[in-house]
Coordinates of N, CA and C in Angstrom, one line a residue:
M1 N -144.1 -64.1 -136.0 CA -144.3 -63.3 -135.0 C -144.9 -63.4 -133.5
K2 N -145.4 -64.7 -133.5 CA -145.6 -64.9 -132.1 C -144.4 -65.1 -131.5
K3 N -143.3 -65.7 -131.9 CA -142.1 -65.9 -131.4 C -141.2 -65.0 -130.8
L4 N -141.5 -63.8 -131.9 CA -141.0 -62.4 -131.4 C -141.5 -61.8 -130.5
M5 N -142.9 -62.1 -130.2 CA -143.5 -61.4 -129.0 C -142.9 -62.4 -127.6
V6 N -142.3 -63.7 -127.5 CA -142.0 -64.0 -126.8 C -140.8 -63.5 -126.2
V7 N -140.0 -63.4 -127.5 CA -138.5 -62.8 -127.4 C -138.7 -61.2 -126.2
A8 N -139.8 -60.5 -127.1 CA -140.1 -59.2 -126.3 C -140.2 -59.6 -124.9
V9 N -141.1 -60.3 -124.2 CA -141.2 -60.6 -123.1 C -140.2 -61.0 -122.4
S10 N -139.2 -61.7 -123.0 CA -138.0 -62.2 -122.3 C -137.1 -60.9 -122.3
A11 N -137.1 -59.9 -122.8 CA -136.3 -58.5 -123.1 C -136.8 -58.1 -121.9
L12 N -138.3 -57.9 -121.5 CA -138.5 -57.2 -120.5 C -138.3 -57.7 -119.2
F13 N -138.4 -59.0 -119.1 CA -137.7 -59.8 -117.9 C -136.3 -59.5 -117.7
L14 N -135.6 -59.1 -118.7 CA -134.2 -58.7 -118.5 C -133.9 -57.4 -117.9
T15 N -135.2 -56.9 -118.3 CA -135.1 -55.1 -117.7 C -135.1 -55.1 -116.3
A16 N -136.3 -56.1 -115.8 CA -136.7 -56.1 -114.5 C -135.8 -56.7 -113.6
C17 N -134.7 -57.6 -114.0 CA -133.9 -58.2 -113.5 C -133.2 -57.5 -111.8
G18 N -133.5 -58.1 -111.0 CA -132.8 -57.3 -110.1 C -132.6 -58.2 -108.8
G19 N -131.9 -57.7 -108.1 CA -131.6 -58.4 -106.7 C -132.5 -58.0 -105.8
G20 N -122.7 -55.8 -104.3 CA -122.0 -56.3 -105.5 C -121.0 -56.5 -106.4
G21 N -121.1 -57.7 -106.4 CA -119.9 -57.8 -107.4 C -120.3 -57.7 -108.9
K22 N -119.8 -58.1 -110.0 CA -120.0 -58.1 -111.5 C -120.5 -59.2 -111.8
E23 N -120.4 -60.5 -111.4 CA -121.0 -61.6 -111.8 C -122.3 -61.6 -112.9
G24 N -123.2 -61.1 -112.0 CA -124.5 -60.6 -112.7 C -124.3 -60.1 -114.0
V25 N -123.8 -59.0 -114.0 CA -123.7 -58.0 -114.9 C -123.2 -58.8 -116.3
A26 N -122.0 -59.7 -115.8 CA -121.4 -60.4 -116.9 C -122.1 -61.6 -117.7
A27 N -123.0 -62.1 -116.7 CA -123.8 -63.2 -117.2 C -125.0 -62.5 -117.9
C28 N -125.5 -61.7 -117.4 CA -126.7 -60.8 -118.1 C -126.2 -60.0 -119.8
E29 N -125.3 -59.9 -119.5 CA -124.4 -59.2 -121.0 C -124.2 -60.2 -121.6
K30 N -123.8 -61.5 -121.6 CA -124.0 -62.8 -122.5 C -125.3 -62.8 -123.0
V31 N -126.4 -63.1 -122.0 CA -127.9 -63.5 -122.2 C -128.0 -62.7 -123.4
T32 N -127.9 -61.2 -123.2 CA -128.3 -60.0 -124.1 C -127.5 -60.2 -125.4
N33 N -126.5 -60.3 -125.5 CA -125.5 -60.5 -126.8 C -125.8 -61.8 -127.3
D34 N -126.2 -62.8 -126.9 CA -127.2 -63.9 -127.4 C -128.3 -63.4 -128.2
L35 N -129.2 -62.9 -127.4 CA -130.5 -62.6 -127.8 C -130.2 -61.3 -129.0
M36 N -129.4 -60.2 -128.6 CA -129.2 -59.4 -129.9 C -128.7 -60.1 -131.3
E37 N -128.0 -61.0 -131.3 CA -127.6 -61.8 -132.5 C -129.0 -62.6 -133.1
A38 N -129.5 -63.0 -132.3 CA -130.7 -63.8 -132.7 C -131.5 -62.8 -133.2
L39 N -131.8 -61.9 -132.7 CA -132.6 -60.5 -133.0 C -132.2 -60.2 -134.8
D40 N -130.5 -60.0 -134.7 CA -130.1 -59.5 -135.9 C -130.5 -60.6 -137.1
K41 N -130.4 -62.0 -136.7 CA -130.5 -62.8 -137.5 C -132.1 -62.7 -138.0
A42 N -132.9 -62.4 -137.4 CA -134.5 -62.3 -137.8 C -134.5 -61.6 -138.7
G43 N -133.8 -60.5 -139.0 CA -134.1 -59.8 -140.2 C -135.3 -58.6 -140.2
N44 N -136.1 -58.5 -138.9 CA -137.0 -57.8 -139.3 C -136.8 -56.4 -138.3
P45 N -136.2 -55.3 -138.7 CA -135.8 -54.1 -137.6 C -136.9 -53.5 -137.3
A46 N -138.1 -53.8 -137.8 CA -139.4 -52.8 -137.3 C -139.8 -53.6 -136.2
L47 N -139.7 -55.1 -136.0 CA -140.3 -55.5 -134.7 C -139.1 -55.7 -133.9
T48 N -137.8 -55.9 -134.1 CA -136.6 -56.3 -133.6 C -135.9 -55.0 -132.6
D49 N -136.0 -53.9 -133.7 CA -135.3 -52.7 -133.2 C -135.8 -51.9 -131.6
P50 N -137.1 -52.1 -131.3 CA -137.7 -51.7 -129.9 C -136.9 -52.7 -128.9
M51 N -137.1 -54.4 -129.3 CA -136.4 -55.1 -128.3 C -134.9 -54.7 -128.1
K52 N -134.1 -54.3 -129.3 CA -132.9 -53.9 -128.9 C -132.6 -52.7 -127.7
K53 N -133.7 -51.8 -127.9 CA -133.5 -50.7 -127.3 C -133.8 -50.8 -125.8
Q54 N -134.9 -52.0 -125.7 CA -135.1 -52.4 -124.1 C -133.9 -53.2 -123.6
L55 N -133.3 -53.7 -124.3 CA -132.4 -54.4 -123.6 C -131.1 -53.6 -123.4
E56 N -130.8 -52.4 -124.3 CA -129.7 -51.9 -123.8 C -130.3 -50.9 -122.8
A57 N -131.6 -50.5 -122.6 CA -131.8 -49.9 -121.4 C -131.4 -50.5 -120.1
A58 N -131.6 -52.2 -120.1 CA -131.6 -52.9 -119.0 C -130.1 -52.8 -118.7
K59 N -129.2 -52.8 -119.8 CA -127.7 -52.8 -119.2 C -127.6 -51.9 -118.2
A60 N -128.0 -50.5 -118.5 CA -127.5 -49.5 -117.2 C -128.0 -49.9 -116.1
E61 N -129.1 -50.7 -116.0 CA -129.6 -51.1 -114.2 C -128.7 -52.3 -113.6
W62 N -128.2 -53.2 -114.4 CA -127.6 -54.4 -113.7 C -126.3 -53.9 -113.1
A63 N -125.7 -52.8 -113.1 CA -125.0 -52.3 -112.1 C -125.2 -51.9 -110.8
N64 N -126.7 -51.8 -110.7 CA -127.3 -51.5 -109.6 C -127.6 -52.2 -108.7
V65 N -127.7 -53.4 -109.3 CA -128.5 -54.3 -108.5 C -127.4 -55.1 -107.4
S66 N -128.0 -55.1 -106.1 CA -127.3 -55.3 -105.0 C -126.9 -57.0 -104.9
D67 N -127.6 -57.7 -105.4 CA -127.5 -59.0 -105.1 C -127.1 -59.6 -106.8
Q68 N -125.8 -59.5 -107.2 CA -125.2 -60.2 -108.2 C -125.2 -61.2 -108.4
T69 N -125.3 -62.2 -107.2 CA -125.0 -63.8 -107.6 C -126.8 -64.1 -108.1
A70 N -127.9 -63.3 -107.4 CA -129.1 -63.7 -108.0 C -129.3 -63.2 -109.2
L71 N -128.7 -62.3 -109.6 CA -129.3 -61.8 -111.1 C -128.5 -62.5 -112.2
A72 N -127.0 -63.1 -111.5 CA -126.5 -64.1 -112.6 C -127.6 -65.3 -112.6
K73 N -128.1 -65.7 -111.8 CA -128.7 -66.9 -111.9 C -129.8 -66.6 -112.6
Q74 N -130.8 -65.3 -112.3 CA -132.0 -64.9 -113.1 C -131.5 -65.0 -114.5
C75 N -130.5 -64.2 -115.0 CA -130.4 -64.5 -116.4 C -129.8 -65.6 -117.2
N76 N -129.4 -66.6 -116.3 CA -128.8 -67.5 -116.7 C -130.2 -68.7 -117.0
D77 N -131.0 -68.5 -115.9 CA -131.9 -69.2 -116.1 C -133.0 -68.8 -117.5
M78 N -133.1 -67.5 -118.0 CA -133.8 -67.0 -118.8 C -133.1 -67.4 -120.0
A79 N -132.0 -67.6 -120.1 CA -131.3 -67.9 -121.2 C -131.5 -69.2 -121.6
A80 N -131.5 -70.2 -120.6 CA -131.8 -71.5 -121.1 C -133.3 -71.5 -121.2
Q81 N -134.5 -71.0 -120.9 CA -135.5 -70.6 -121.3 C -135.9 -70.3 -122.7
M82 N -135.0 -69.3 -123.0 CA -135.4 -68.4 -124.4 C -134.3 -69.5 -125.6
K83 N -133.5 -70.5 -125.0 CA -132.6 -70.9 -126.2 C -133.5 -71.6 -127.3
P84 N -134.7 -72.5 -126.6 CA -135.4 -73.0 -128.1 C -136.3 -71.8 -128.4
M85 N -136.5 -71.1 -127.9 CA -137.4 -69.9 -129.0 C -136.5 -68.9 -129.9
L86 N -135.4 -68.6 -129.4 CA -134.4 -68.2 -130.2 C -133.8 -69.1 -131.3
D87 N -133.9 -70.2 -131.0 CA -133.5 -71.1 -132.0 C -134.2 -71.3 -133.2
A88 N -135.7 -70.9 -132.5 CA -136.8 -71.3 -133.6 C -137.0 -70.0 -134.5
L89 N -136.4 -69.1 -134.2 CA -136.3 -67.3 -134.6 C -136.1 -67.7 -136.4
P90 N -136.8 -66.8 -137.3 CA -136.7 -67.3 -138.8 C -135.5 -66.6 -139.0
Q91 N -134.6 -67.2 -139.9 CA -133.2 -66.5 -140.5 C -133.4 -65.7 -141.4
K92 N -132.7 -64.5 -141.6 CA -133.0 -63.7 -143.1 C -132.1 -64.3 -144.4

């Protein structure tokens, strides 16, 4: 449960990513896809569905970020920080 809360905080960070090209959007989409996959594997929709909705909402904002290079860096940095947490999520 604690690990899922950390992932939720990470999802909120991705929602707030902000600084264009599209390099930031591509980087954030990769991070989001990895996170979504980890949430699917956790197998607890009651906890993971709200996080997925937050991630979907974040996608709509990425194209509006003026500094796509900074957005890409933020998302890539977050992916590196999230990896141990995602690897530790329970698998269904």
